[in-house]
Amino acid sequence: MSMPSAAGAHSAASGPSAQARRWRQRHSASAFLMLSPWLIGLVVLTIGPMAMSLWLSFTNFDLLTTPDFVGTRNYAYMLRDPRFAQSLWVTFIYVAVSVPLKLVVALALALLLAKASFGIGPYRAIFYLPSLLGGSVATAIVWRIVFGADGIFNVALGWFGIEGRSWISTPDTALSTLIALSIWQFGAPMVIFLAALKQIPADLYEAAAIDGAGPARMFFSITLPLLTPIVFFNLVLQVINAFQTFTPSYVISGGTGGPSDTTLLYSLYLYLEAFTKLRMGYASAMAWVLLAIIGIITAALFITSGRWVFYADKGDRT
Amino acid sequence: MSVAAPHHRRPARPETVRQVVLFVLALALIYPLLWLVFASLRPEALIFSDPTGLPLPPTGENYIKGWTGTGQSFGLYIVNSIILCGVSVIGNVLACSMVGYVFARLDFPFRKTLFALMLATIMLPHQVTLIPQYTLFRELGWVDTYLPMIVPKFLAVDAFFVFLIVQFVRSIPRELDEAALIDGCGPFATYWRIIFPLLLPALVTTAIFTFLWTYDDFFSQLIYITSPEKFTVPLGLRVFLDTTGESAYGAMLAMSVVALVPAVAFFLIFQKRIVDGVATSGLKG
């Protein structure tokens, strides 16, 4: 930059990086060599299995004998399979209730914590801990007992004069214990919200205060719009994860999805079909339907996001 | 100044309310875990009779009973889990960092396409590859070994960590690798000697989360491991679920405490790094 030459200021300025660029291109053989573990994994463990599982979904396959082509029979059977309908229903409720509630709690606690004048660090850690432990078998065991007939949840209700029951083994309430376990893990999205709250420039609030805005107005006009990209990110992530929840429903129902299939989350039903009944063709079809559902919902979220997700930098560019 | 004043003059009360709310919430949130620890230290017969009090005097009988309660020592499950997690960590740290470096720094044909594919695999539900993978590993004779869980880590299948490292490498000044270029280093030497050591913070995050997620990966362990002597911690706990009614709750609770100890210990040691990792990279935690 400081010495424009005959070659011209522009190319002189880009000299070293152009050289580096050439160097990077010259090594594309090495690049592929270093990528090879990942490329092998991509072909052998992802793309190949995806293709094969799509094919298996049109077969009867019991793992031991050769797959037997049956056309679309697995997909047709799904429409008639009451357990499939039940597991889909249970999973939709689980996702539709647990994800929004979890995000609302996460945002509320992030707001509360952001304003605290001390103790932010320790509380952030304590609130996050359930997210770290929540997917484990041990936690699900605790849940099973806490919400059992003799569990502490009923003891706590007793203090308020409410009569308890076995929340786990009552069909009407079993799923809500799974939802509660999911909401209990609000810490991860809360931590992400908290980090985003710190990014909001304080002068926006100061300007709003000059204009006489109250806390509610500030929340809906400044905080929430600026957080929408994070809300969107958390929403997509949580929805995709929630659709695949397995361990809690397995442990809390003792591997059955009971009582009366009310905790039969999709992944558990798929597991039972594949690995206890060895209906691998049907399970493959279920996997593809799951992929389609997740894909459609994610796509819908992305498409509608234009209407409610606010990107500050987009506004600045105009 | 006059505008900021009302904020400063606000009485301490909202802060007190806030602190009380936070404290009560934190206690309620952690209570199931506290209850677990207390219950595990009570005599079997008293677990449910006095559910809120402190276990006085504490007894270790549930731990003694639980440690050998599944026919195998629970210590064996812990050792198995640690081996599985340890090797997985090595695989992810080496493979994901190398692949991440290539994506972040080198130019090669189809770079953008492959990068997009890598990102797409982050979101891919594992069920779609599950059955063919299982069939493949079965053909290879890998069922009832840890290989189906370990080998994918050495093939950088956990694309999330590749992405994490790509982001981190991009934050390292290019001058550092270009200096290596002048020294005539090849890409691998540049990665190994220059980039890899600088990646330490990202590698620690990768290692911590690989350890914790592998430790809790009940599903893979459930489908691939069948011999009791190869059981990991989650599978050991499952034995209690399968074999017992209320009669062995004490042992099951005690071993649940044992199962949570490594994760909680990790959390206490790396608390700041874990929470910051979630905050900055959106790790699903």
Coordinates of C-alpha atoms in Angstrom, one line a residue:
Chain A
M1 CA 0.0 0.0 0.0
S2 CA 2.8 2.4 0.9
M3 CA 4.7 1.8 -2.4
P4 CA 2.5 1.7 -5.5
S5 CA 4.7 0.3 -8.3
A6 CA 4.5 -0.2 -12.0
A7 CA 2.4 -3.2 -11.4
G8 CA -0.3 -1.0 -9.9
A9 CA -1.4 -0.2 -6.4
H10 CA -4.1 -2.8 -6.5
S11 CA -2.0 -5.9 -7.3
A12 CA 0.8 -4.7 -5.1
A13 CA -1.6 -4.5 -2.2
S14 CA -2.9 -8.0 -2.8
G15 CA 0.6 -9.4 -3.5
P16 CA 1.3 -11.4 -0.3
S17 CA -2.3 -12.7 -0.1
A18 CA -2.3 -13.6 -3.8
Q19 CA 0.9 -15.5 -3.2
A20 CA -0.7 -17.2 -0.3
R21 CA -3.7 -18.0 -2.4
R22 CA -1.5 -19.6 -5.0
W23 CA 0.2 -21.6 -2.2
R24 CA -3.1 -22.7 -0.9
Q25 CA -4.3 -23.8 -4.4
R26 CA -1.0 -25.6 -5.1
H27 CA -1.7 -27.9 -2.2
S28 CA -5.1 -29.1 -3.1
A29 CA -3.8 -32.7 -3.3
S30 CA -2.6 -32.4 0.3
A31 CA -6.0 -30.8 1.2
F32 CA -7.9 -33.8 -0.1
L33 CA -5.4 -36.1 1.7
M34 CA -6.1 -34.3 5.0
L35 CA -9.8 -34.3 4.3
S36 CA -9.8 -38.0 3.5
P37 CA -10.9 -39.2 6.9
W38 CA -13.9 -36.9 6.7
L39 CA -14.6 -37.7 3.1
I40 CA -14.5 -41.5 3.9
G41 CA -16.9 -40.8 6.8
L42 CA -19.1 -38.7 4.6
V43 CA -19.4 -41.5 2.0
V44 CA -19.3 -44.6 4.2
L45 CA -21.2 -43.4 7.3
T46 CA -23.5 -40.7 5.9
I47 CA -24.3 -40.6 2.2
G48 CA -24.0 -44.3 1.6
P49 CA -26.2 -45.3 4.6
M50 CA -28.7 -42.6 3.7
A51 CA -29.1 -44.1 0.2
M52 CA -29.2 -47.6 1.6
S53 CA -31.8 -46.6 4.3
L54 CA -34.0 -45.0 1.6
W55 CA -33.8 -48.3 -0.3
L56 CA -34.4 -50.4 2.8
S57 CA -37.5 -48.3 3.5
F58 CA -39.1 -50.0 0.4
T59 CA -38.2 -53.5 1.7
N60 CA -38.9 -56.0 4.4
F61 CA -35.6 -56.4 6.2
D62 CA -35.0 -58.3 9.4
L63 CA -31.2 -58.0 9.5
L64 CA -30.6 -61.7 9.1
T65 CA -32.0 -62.4 5.6
T66 CA -31.7 -60.5 2.4
P67 CA -34.0 -57.4 2.1
D68 CA -37.2 -58.2 0.2
F69 CA -38.6 -55.4 -2.0
V70 CA -42.1 -54.6 -1.1
G71 CA -42.7 -51.2 -2.8
T72 CA -44.4 -48.6 -0.8
R73 CA -46.0 -51.1 1.6
N74 CA -44.0 -49.8 4.7
Y75 CA -45.3 -46.3 4.0
A76 CA -48.8 -47.5 3.5
Y77 CA -48.7 -49.5 6.7
M78 CA -47.7 -46.4 8.6
L79 CA -51.0 -44.8 7.7
R80 CA -52.8 -47.8 9.2
D81 CA -50.5 -48.4 12.2
P82 CA -52.2 -47.0 15.3
R83 CA -49.0 -47.1 17.3
F84 CA -47.3 -45.0 14.7
A85 CA -50.1 -42.4 14.8
Q86 CA -49.9 -42.4 18.5
S87 CA -46.1 -41.9 18.6
L88 CA -46.3 -39.1 16.0
W89 CA -49.1 -37.4 18.1
V90 CA -47.1 -37.8 21.3
T91 CA -44.0 -36.4 19.7
F92 CA -45.8 -33.4 18.2
I93 CA -47.3 -32.5 21.6
Y94 CA -43.9 -33.0 23.2
V95 CA -42.2 -30.7 20.7
A96 CA -45.0 -28.1 20.5
V97 CA -45.3 -27.7 24.2
S98 CA -41.8 -28.3 25.5
V99 CA -39.8 -26.1 23.1
P100 CA -41.8 -22.9 23.4
L101 CA -42.1 -23.2 27.2
K102 CA -38.4 -23.9 27.5
L103 CA -37.5 -20.9 25.4
V104 CA -39.9 -18.6 27.3
V105 CA -38.4 -19.8 30.6
A106 CA -34.9 -19.4 29.2
L107 CA -35.6 -15.8 28.0
A108 CA -37.3 -14.8 31.3
L109 CA -34.5 -16.1 33.4
A110 CA -31.9 -14.5 31.0
L111 CA -33.6 -11.2 31.5
L112 CA -33.8 -11.6 35.2
L113 CA -30.2 -12.6 35.4
A114 CA -29.0 -9.8 33.1
K115 CA -30.3 -7.2 35.5
A116 CA -28.9 -8.8 38.7
S117 CA -26.1 -6.8 40.1
F118 CA -24.2 -9.8 41.5
G119 CA -24.2 -13.5 41.5
I120 CA -24.6 -13.7 37.7
G121 CA -21.8 -16.2 37.2
P122 CA -22.8 -18.7 39.9
Y123 CA -26.5 -18.6 38.9
R124 CA -25.6 -18.9 35.2
A125 CA -23.7 -22.1 36.1
I126 CA -26.4 -23.5 38.3
F127 CA -29.1 -22.9 35.8
Y128 CA -27.0 -24.5 33.1
L129 CA -26.2 -27.7 35.1
P130 CA -29.5 -29.5 34.2
S131 CA -28.8 -29.0 30.5
L132 CA -25.6 -30.9 31.0
L133 CA -27.1 -33.7 33.0
G134 CA -30.6 -33.8 31.6
G135 CA -30.0 -36.3 28.8
S136 CA -28.5 -38.9 31.0
V137 CA -30.0 -42.2 32.2
A138 CA -29.2 -41.2 35.8
T139 CA -31.3 -38.0 35.6
A140 CA -34.2 -39.9 34.0
I141 CA -34.1 -42.3 36.8
V142 CA -34.3 -39.4 39.3
W143 CA -37.3 -38.1 37.3
R144 CA -39.0 -41.4 37.4
I145 CA -38.8 -41.5 41.2
V146 CA -39.4 -37.8 41.8
F147 CA -42.7 -37.9 39.9
G148 CA -43.6 -41.4 41.1
A149 CA -46.4 -42.0 43.6
D150 CA -44.1 -41.6 46.6
G151 CA -41.9 -39.0 45.0
I152 CA -41.0 -35.5 46.4
F153 CA -43.2 -33.8 43.8
N154 CA -46.3 -35.2 45.6
V155 CA -44.8 -34.3 48.9
A156 CA -44.4 -30.7 47.7
L157 CA -48.0 -30.7 46.4
G158 CA -49.1 -32.1 49.8
W159 CA -47.8 -28.9 51.4
F160 CA -50.4 -27.0 49.4
G161 CA -53.1 -29.5 50.2
I162 CA -53.1 -31.0 46.7
E163 CA -53.5 -34.7 46.5
G164 CA -50.8 -36.4 44.3
R165 CA -50.7 -39.4 42.2
S166 CA -48.1 -41.4 40.3
W167 CA -47.5 -38.9 37.5
I168 CA -45.3 -41.4 35.7
S169 CA -47.8 -44.2 35.5
T170 CA -51.0 -42.2 34.9
P171 CA -51.6 -41.9 31.1
D172 CA -52.9 -38.4 31.4
T173 CA -49.8 -37.0 33.0
A174 CA -46.9 -39.2 31.9
L175 CA -46.0 -37.1 28.9
S176 CA -46.0 -33.9 31.0
T177 CA -43.2 -35.4 33.2
L178 CA -41.2 -35.7 30.0
I179 CA -42.1 -32.1 29.1
A180 CA -41.1 -31.0 32.5
L181 CA -37.7 -32.8 32.2
S182 CA -37.2 -30.9 28.9
I183 CA -38.1 -27.5 30.4
W184 CA -35.8 -28.2 33.3
Q185 CA -33.0 -28.0 30.8
F186 CA -33.7 -24.4 29.8
G187 CA -30.1 -23.5 30.8
A188 CA -28.5 -23.9 27.5
P189 CA -30.8 -21.5 25.5
M190 CA -30.7 -19.2 28.6
V191 CA -27.0 -18.9 28.4
I192 CA -27.2 -18.1 24.7
F193 CA -29.9 -15.5 25.4
L194 CA -27.8 -14.0 28.2
A195 CA -24.8 -13.6 25.9
A196 CA -27.0 -11.9 23.3
L197 CA -28.5 -9.5 25.8
K198 CA -25.0 -8.3 26.7
Q199 CA -24.5 -7.4 23.0
I200 CA -27.4 -4.9 22.9
P201 CA -25.9 -1.4 23.1
A202 CA -26.9 0.4 26.3
D203 CA -27.4 3.7 24.4
L204 CA -30.5 2.2 22.8
Y205 CA -32.1 2.0 26.2
E206 CA -30.8 5.4 27.2
A207 CA -32.3 6.9 24.1
A208 CA -35.6 5.1 24.8
A209 CA -35.5 6.4 28.4
I210 CA -35.1 9.9 27.1
D211 CA -38.2 9.3 24.9
G212 CA -40.0 8.2 28.1
A213 CA -40.3 4.5 27.3
G214 CA -41.1 2.2 30.2
P215 CA -39.6 -1.3 30.8
A216 CA -42.4 -3.1 28.9
R217 CA -42.0 -0.8 25.9
M218 CA -38.3 -1.2 26.0
F219 CA -38.6 -5.0 26.1
F220 CA -41.0 -5.2 23.1
S221 CA -39.4 -2.4 21.0
I222 CA -35.7 -3.0 21.7
T223 CA -34.8 -6.2 23.5
L224 CA -37.2 -8.6 21.8
P225 CA -36.6 -7.5 18.2
L226 CA -32.9 -7.5 18.7
L227 CA -33.1 -11.0 20.2
T228 CA -35.2 -12.5 17.4
P229 CA -32.2 -14.0 15.5
I230 CA -31.2 -15.8 18.7
V231 CA -34.8 -16.9 19.4
F232 CA -34.8 -18.2 15.8
F233 CA -31.5 -20.0 16.3
N234 CA -32.6 -21.6 19.6
L235 CA -36.0 -22.5 18.2
V236 CA -34.5 -24.4 15.2
L237 CA -31.9 -26.2 17.4
Q238 CA -34.4 -27.1 20.1
V239 CA -37.0 -28.4 17.6
I240 CA -34.6 -30.6 15.8
N241 CA -33.3 -32.0 19.1
A242 CA -36.7 -32.4 20.6
F243 CA -37.9 -34.6 17.7
Q244 CA -35.1 -37.0 18.4
T245 CA -35.5 -37.3 22.2
F246 CA -34.9 -40.9 23.2
T247 CA -33.3 -41.5 26.6
P248 CA -35.9 -40.0 28.9
S249 CA -38.8 -41.7 27.2
Y250 CA -36.9 -45.0 27.3
V251 CA -36.0 -44.8 31.0
I252 CA -39.2 -43.3 32.3
S253 CA -41.3 -45.8 30.6
G254 CA -39.0 -48.7 31.2
G255 CA -38.4 -49.1 27.5
T256 CA -42.1 -49.5 26.6
G257 CA -43.4 -46.0 25.9
G258 CA -46.1 -46.7 28.4
P259 CA -48.5 -46.2 30.1
S260 CA -50.8 -46.8 27.2
D261 CA -48.1 -45.5 24.8
T262 CA -48.4 -42.0 26.1
T263 CA -44.6 -41.6 26.3
L264 CA -43.9 -43.4 23.1
L265 CA -41.7 -40.7 21.5
Y266 CA -40.9 -41.2 17.8
S267 CA -37.3 -42.3 18.4
L268 CA -38.4 -44.8 21.0
Y269 CA -41.0 -46.4 18.6
L270 CA -38.4 -46.5 15.8
Y271 CA -35.9 -48.2 18.2
L272 CA -38.5 -50.7 19.3
E273 CA -39.5 -51.6 15.7
A274 CA -35.9 -51.8 14.5
F275 CA -34.1 -53.5 17.4
T276 CA -36.7 -55.5 19.3
K277 CA -39.0 -56.5 16.4
L278 CA -36.2 -56.4 13.8
R279 CA -38.6 -54.6 11.4
M280 CA -35.7 -52.7 9.9
G281 CA -37.4 -51.8 6.7
Y282 CA -40.3 -50.3 8.5
A283 CA -37.9 -48.5 10.8
S284 CA -36.0 -47.1 7.8
A285 CA -39.2 -45.8 6.4
M286 CA -39.9 -44.2 9.8
A287 CA -36.5 -42.6 9.7
W288 CA -37.2 -41.0 6.3
V289 CA -40.5 -39.7 7.5
L290 CA -38.8 -38.2 10.5
L291 CA -36.3 -36.5 8.2
A292 CA -39.1 -35.2 6.0
I293 CA -41.0 -33.8 9.1
I294 CA -37.9 -32.2 10.5
G295 CA -36.9 -30.9 7.1
I296 CA -40.4 -29.4 6.4
I297 CA -40.6 -27.8 9.8
T298 CA -37.1 -26.3 9.6
A299 CA -37.8 -25.0 6.1
A300 CA -41.1 -23.5 7.3
L301 CA -39.3 -21.8 10.2
F302 CA -36.7 -20.4 7.8
I303 CA -39.3 -19.2 5.3
T304 CA -41.5 -17.5 7.9
S305 CA -38.4 -16.1 9.7
G306 CA -38.3 -13.3 7.2
R307 CA -41.5 -11.9 8.8
W308 CA -40.4 -11.9 12.4
V309 CA -36.7 -12.2 12.6
F310 CA -35.0 -8.8 12.7
Y311 CA -31.4 -8.5 11.5
A312 CA -30.0 -5.2 12.6
D313 CA -27.3 -5.1 10.0
K314 CA -29.8 -5.5 7.2
G315 CA -31.5 -2.3 8.5
D316 CA -28.3 -0.4 8.6
R317 CA -27.4 -1.1 5.0
T318 CA -30.4 0.8 3.6
Chain B
M1 CA -26.9 12.5 33.6
S2 CA -30.4 13.6 34.7
V3 CA -31.8 10.7 32.7
A4 CA -29.6 8.1 34.2
A5 CA -30.3 9.4 37.7
P6 CA -33.7 7.6 38.2
H7 CA -32.0 4.3 37.5
H8 CA -29.4 5.0 40.2
R9 CA -31.8 6.3 42.7
R10 CA -34.0 3.2 42.4
P11 CA -34.4 1.6 45.9
A12 CA -32.5 -1.6 46.5
R13 CA -35.8 -3.5 46.7
P14 CA -36.1 -4.8 43.1
E15 CA -32.6 -6.2 43.4
T16 CA -33.5 -7.9 46.7
V17 CA -36.6 -9.4 45.0
R18 CA -34.5 -10.5 42.1
Q19 CA -32.0 -12.2 44.3
V20 CA -34.7 -14.0 46.3
V21 CA -36.4 -15.2 43.1
L22 CA -33.1 -16.3 41.7
F23 CA -32.2 -18.1 44.9
V24 CA -35.5 -19.9 45.2
L25 CA -35.5 -20.9 41.5
A26 CA -31.9 -22.2 41.7
L27 CA -32.8 -24.2 44.8
A28 CA -35.9 -25.7 43.2
L29 CA -34.0 -26.5 40.0
I30 CA -31.2 -28.3 41.9
Y31 CA -33.5 -29.9 44.4
P32 CA -34.1 -33.1 42.5
L33 CA -30.3 -33.6 42.4
L34 CA -29.9 -32.8 46.1
W35 CA -32.8 -35.1 46.9
L36 CA -31.0 -37.9 44.9
V37 CA -27.8 -37.5 47.0
F38 CA -29.8 -37.4 50.3
A39 CA -31.9 -40.4 49.4
S40 CA -28.9 -42.4 48.3
L41 CA -27.5 -41.9 51.8
R42 CA -30.6 -43.1 53.6
P43 CA -31.4 -46.6 54.7
E44 CA -33.4 -48.3 52.0
A45 CA -36.6 -48.4 54.1
L46 CA -36.5 -44.7 54.8
I47 CA -36.0 -43.4 51.2
F48 CA -39.6 -42.4 50.8
S49 CA -40.7 -42.1 54.4
D50 CA -38.8 -38.9 55.0
P51 CA -38.3 -37.4 51.6
T52 CA -37.3 -33.9 52.5
G53 CA -35.0 -34.2 55.6
L54 CA -31.3 -34.7 55.7
P55 CA -30.0 -38.2 55.9
L56 CA -28.9 -38.4 59.5
P57 CA -26.9 -40.4 60.1
P58 CA -25.9 -41.1 56.5
T59 CA -25.4 -44.7 55.5
G60 CA -23.2 -46.1 52.7
E61 CA -25.2 -49.3 52.5
N62 CA -26.9 -48.4 49.2
Y63 CA -23.5 -47.7 47.7
I64 CA -22.0 -51.0 48.9
K65 CA -25.1 -52.9 47.6
G66 CA -25.2 -51.0 44.3
W67 CA -21.5 -51.3 43.5
T68 CA -21.8 -55.0 42.9
G69 CA -25.6 -55.1 42.5
T70 CA -25.6 -55.9 38.8
G71 CA -23.4 -58.9 38.9
Q72 CA -20.5 -56.8 37.7
S73 CA -18.6 -54.2 39.6
F74 CA -19.9 -50.7 38.9
G75 CA -16.2 -49.7 38.8
L76 CA -15.9 -51.8 35.6
Y77 CA -18.7 -49.7 33.9
I78 CA -16.9 -46.5 34.9
V79 CA -13.6 -47.8 33.5
N80 CA -15.4 -48.9 30.3
S81 CA -17.1 -45.5 30.0
I82 CA -13.8 -43.6 30.5
I83 CA -12.0 -45.7 27.9
L84 CA -14.8 -45.2 25.4
C85 CA -14.9 -41.4 26.1
G86 CA -11.2 -41.0 26.2
V87 CA -10.6 -42.6 22.8
S88 CA -13.5 -40.7 21.4
V89 CA -12.0 -37.4 22.6
I90 CA -8.7 -38.3 20.9
G91 CA -10.5 -39.1 17.7
N92 CA -12.6 -35.9 17.6
V93 CA -9.7 -33.6 18.6
L94 CA -7.4 -35.0 15.9
A95 CA -9.8 -35.5 13.1
C96 CA -12.0 -32.5 13.5
S97 CA -9.1 -30.1 14.0
M98 CA -7.4 -31.4 10.8
V99 CA -10.5 -31.2 8.7
G100 CA -11.4 -27.8 10.2
Y101 CA -8.0 -26.4 9.3
V102 CA -8.4 -27.6 5.7
F103 CA -11.8 -26.0 5.3
A104 CA -10.7 -22.8 6.9
R105 CA -7.4 -22.3 5.2
L106 CA -6.9 -24.3 2.0
D107 CA -8.3 -23.8 -1.5
F108 CA -9.3 -26.9 -3.3
P109 CA -11.9 -27.9 -5.9
F110 CA -15.5 -28.2 -4.6
R111 CA -14.5 -26.5 -1.4
K112 CA -17.8 -24.6 -1.1
T113 CA -19.9 -27.7 -1.9
L114 CA -18.1 -29.9 0.6
F115 CA -18.3 -27.2 3.2
A116 CA -22.1 -26.9 2.7
L117 CA -22.4 -30.7 2.9
M118 CA -20.5 -30.7 6.1
L119 CA -22.8 -28.1 7.6
A120 CA -25.8 -30.0 6.4
T121 CA -24.7 -33.2 8.2
I122 CA -24.8 -31.2 11.5
M123 CA -28.6 -31.0 11.2
L124 CA -29.1 -34.6 9.9
P125 CA -31.1 -36.8 12.3
H126 CA -29.0 -39.8 13.1
Q127 CA -32.0 -42.2 12.6
V128 CA -31.6 -41.8 8.8
T129 CA -28.2 -43.5 8.8
L130 CA -28.8 -45.7 11.8
I131 CA -29.9 -49.0 10.3
P132 CA -27.4 -49.2 7.4
Q133 CA -24.6 -48.2 9.8
Y134 CA -25.7 -50.9 12.2
T135 CA -25.8 -53.4 9.3
L136 CA -22.3 -52.3 8.2
F137 CA -20.8 -52.6 11.6
R138 CA -22.4 -55.9 12.1
E139 CA -20.9 -57.2 8.8
L140 CA -17.5 -56.0 10.0
G141 CA -18.0 -57.9 13.3
W142 CA -17.9 -54.7 15.3
V143 CA -21.1 -55.3 17.2
D144 CA -20.4 -55.7 20.9
T145 CA -17.2 -53.7 20.6
Y146 CA -16.7 -49.9 21.1
L147 CA -15.6 -49.5 17.4
P148 CA -19.0 -48.4 16.1
M149 CA -18.8 -45.5 18.5
I150 CA -15.1 -44.7 18.3
V151 CA -14.2 -45.1 14.6
P152 CA -16.7 -42.4 13.4
K153 CA -14.9 -39.9 15.7
F154 CA -11.7 -40.5 13.8
L155 CA -13.5 -39.8 10.6
A156 CA -14.7 -36.4 11.9
V157 CA -18.4 -37.4 11.7
D158 CA -19.2 -35.0 14.5
A159 CA -19.4 -32.1 12.0
F160 CA -20.4 -29.7 14.7
F161 CA -16.9 -29.7 16.1
V162 CA -15.4 -29.3 12.6
F163 CA -17.5 -26.1 12.3
L164 CA -16.4 -24.9 15.7
I165 CA -12.8 -25.3 14.7
V166 CA -13.3 -23.7 11.3
Q167 CA -14.6 -20.6 13.1
F168 CA -11.7 -20.7 15.5
V169 CA -9.0 -21.0 12.7
R170 CA -10.6 -18.1 10.9
S171 CA -9.9 -16.0 13.9
I172 CA -6.2 -16.8 13.8
P173 CA -4.2 -14.2 11.9
R174 CA -3.2 -15.5 8.5
E175 CA 0.3 -14.1 8.8
L176 CA 1.1 -16.9 11.1
D177 CA 0.6 -19.6 8.5
E178 CA 2.0 -17.4 5.7
A179 CA 5.2 -17.3 7.7
A180 CA 5.2 -21.1 7.7
L181 CA 4.8 -20.8 3.9
I182 CA 8.0 -18.8 3.6
D183 CA 9.7 -21.5 5.7
G184 CA 8.5 -24.0 3.1
C185 CA 6.2 -26.0 5.3
G186 CA 3.6 -28.1 3.6
P187 CA -0.1 -27.9 4.7
F188 CA 0.2 -30.8 7.1
A189 CA 3.2 -29.4 8.8
T190 CA 1.6 -26.0 8.9
Y191 CA -1.5 -27.5 10.5
W192 CA 0.4 -29.7 13.0
R193 CA 3.2 -27.3 14.0
I194 CA 1.5 -23.9 13.8
I195 CA -2.3 -24.2 13.9
F196 CA -2.9 -27.2 16.1
P197 CA -1.1 -25.6 19.2
L198 CA -3.0 -22.4 18.6
L199 CA -6.3 -24.2 18.6
L200 CA -6.0 -25.2 22.2
P201 CA -9.1 -23.4 23.5
A202 CA -11.3 -24.8 20.7
L203 CA -9.7 -28.2 21.3
V204 CA -10.5 -28.1 25.0
T205 CA -14.1 -27.2 24.2
T206 CA -14.2 -30.1 21.7
A207 CA -12.7 -32.5 24.2
I208 CA -15.0 -31.5 27.1
F209 CA -18.2 -31.8 25.0
T210 CA -17.1 -35.0 23.2
F211 CA -16.4 -36.5 26.6
L212 CA -19.7 -35.5 28.1
W213 CA -21.9 -36.4 25.1
T214 CA -20.2 -39.7 24.6
Y215 CA -20.6 -40.4 28.3
D216 CA -24.3 -39.8 28.0
D217 CA -24.8 -41.4 24.6
F218 CA -27.2 -44.1 25.9
F219 CA -28.7 -44.9 22.5
S220 CA -25.5 -46.1 20.7
Q221 CA -24.3 -48.0 23.7
L222 CA -27.7 -49.6 24.0
I223 CA -27.8 -50.9 20.5
Y224 CA -24.1 -51.9 20.1
I225 CA -23.0 -53.3 23.4
T226 CA -24.5 -56.6 24.6
S227 CA -21.9 -58.3 26.9
P228 CA -22.3 -57.3 30.5
E229 CA -18.5 -57.0 31.0
K230 CA -18.4 -54.4 28.3
F231 CA -21.3 -52.3 29.7
T232 CA -20.8 -48.6 30.2
V233 CA -22.3 -46.5 33.0
P234 CA -25.7 -45.9 31.3
L235 CA -26.0 -49.6 30.5
G236 CA -25.1 -50.5 34.1
L237 CA -27.9 -48.2 35.4
R238 CA -30.3 -49.8 32.9
V239 CA -29.7 -53.1 34.6
F240 CA -31.2 -51.7 37.8
L241 CA -34.2 -50.5 35.8
D242 CA -34.8 -53.9 34.2
T243 CA -34.3 -56.1 37.2
T244 CA -35.9 -54.3 40.1
G245 CA -39.1 -53.2 41.5
E246 CA -39.0 -50.9 44.4
S247 CA -36.8 -53.3 46.3
A248 CA -33.5 -52.0 45.0
Y249 CA -34.2 -48.3 44.7
G250 CA -31.5 -47.5 47.2
A251 CA -28.8 -49.2 45.1
M252 CA -30.1 -47.7 41.9
L253 CA -30.2 -44.2 43.4
A254 CA -26.7 -44.6 44.8
M255 CA -25.3 -45.7 41.5
S256 CA -27.1 -42.8 39.8
V257 CA -25.1 -40.5 42.0
V258 CA -22.0 -42.3 41.0
A259 CA -23.0 -42.0 37.4
L260 CA -23.4 -38.3 37.7
V261 CA -20.1 -37.7 39.5
P262 CA -17.9 -37.6 36.4
A263 CA -20.2 -35.1 34.6
V264 CA -20.6 -32.9 37.6
A265 CA -16.8 -33.0 38.3
F266 CA -16.2 -32.0 34.7
F267 CA -18.6 -29.2 35.2
L268 CA -17.0 -27.9 38.4
I269 CA -13.6 -28.0 36.8
F270 CA -14.4 -26.5 33.4
Q271 CA -17.6 -24.6 34.4
K272 CA -16.6 -21.3 32.9
R273 CA -15.3 -22.8 29.7
I274 CA -18.4 -25.0 29.3
V275 CA -20.8 -22.2 29.8
D276 CA -18.8 -19.8 27.7
G277 CA -18.6 -22.4 25.0
V278 CA -22.4 -22.7 24.9
A279 CA -22.8 -18.9 25.0
T280 CA -20.4 -18.2 22.1
S281 CA -20.9 -21.1 19.8
G282 CA -24.4 -22.2 20.5
L283 CA -23.4 -25.7 21.5
K284 CA -26.6 -27.5 22.1
G285 CA -25.4 -28.5 25.6

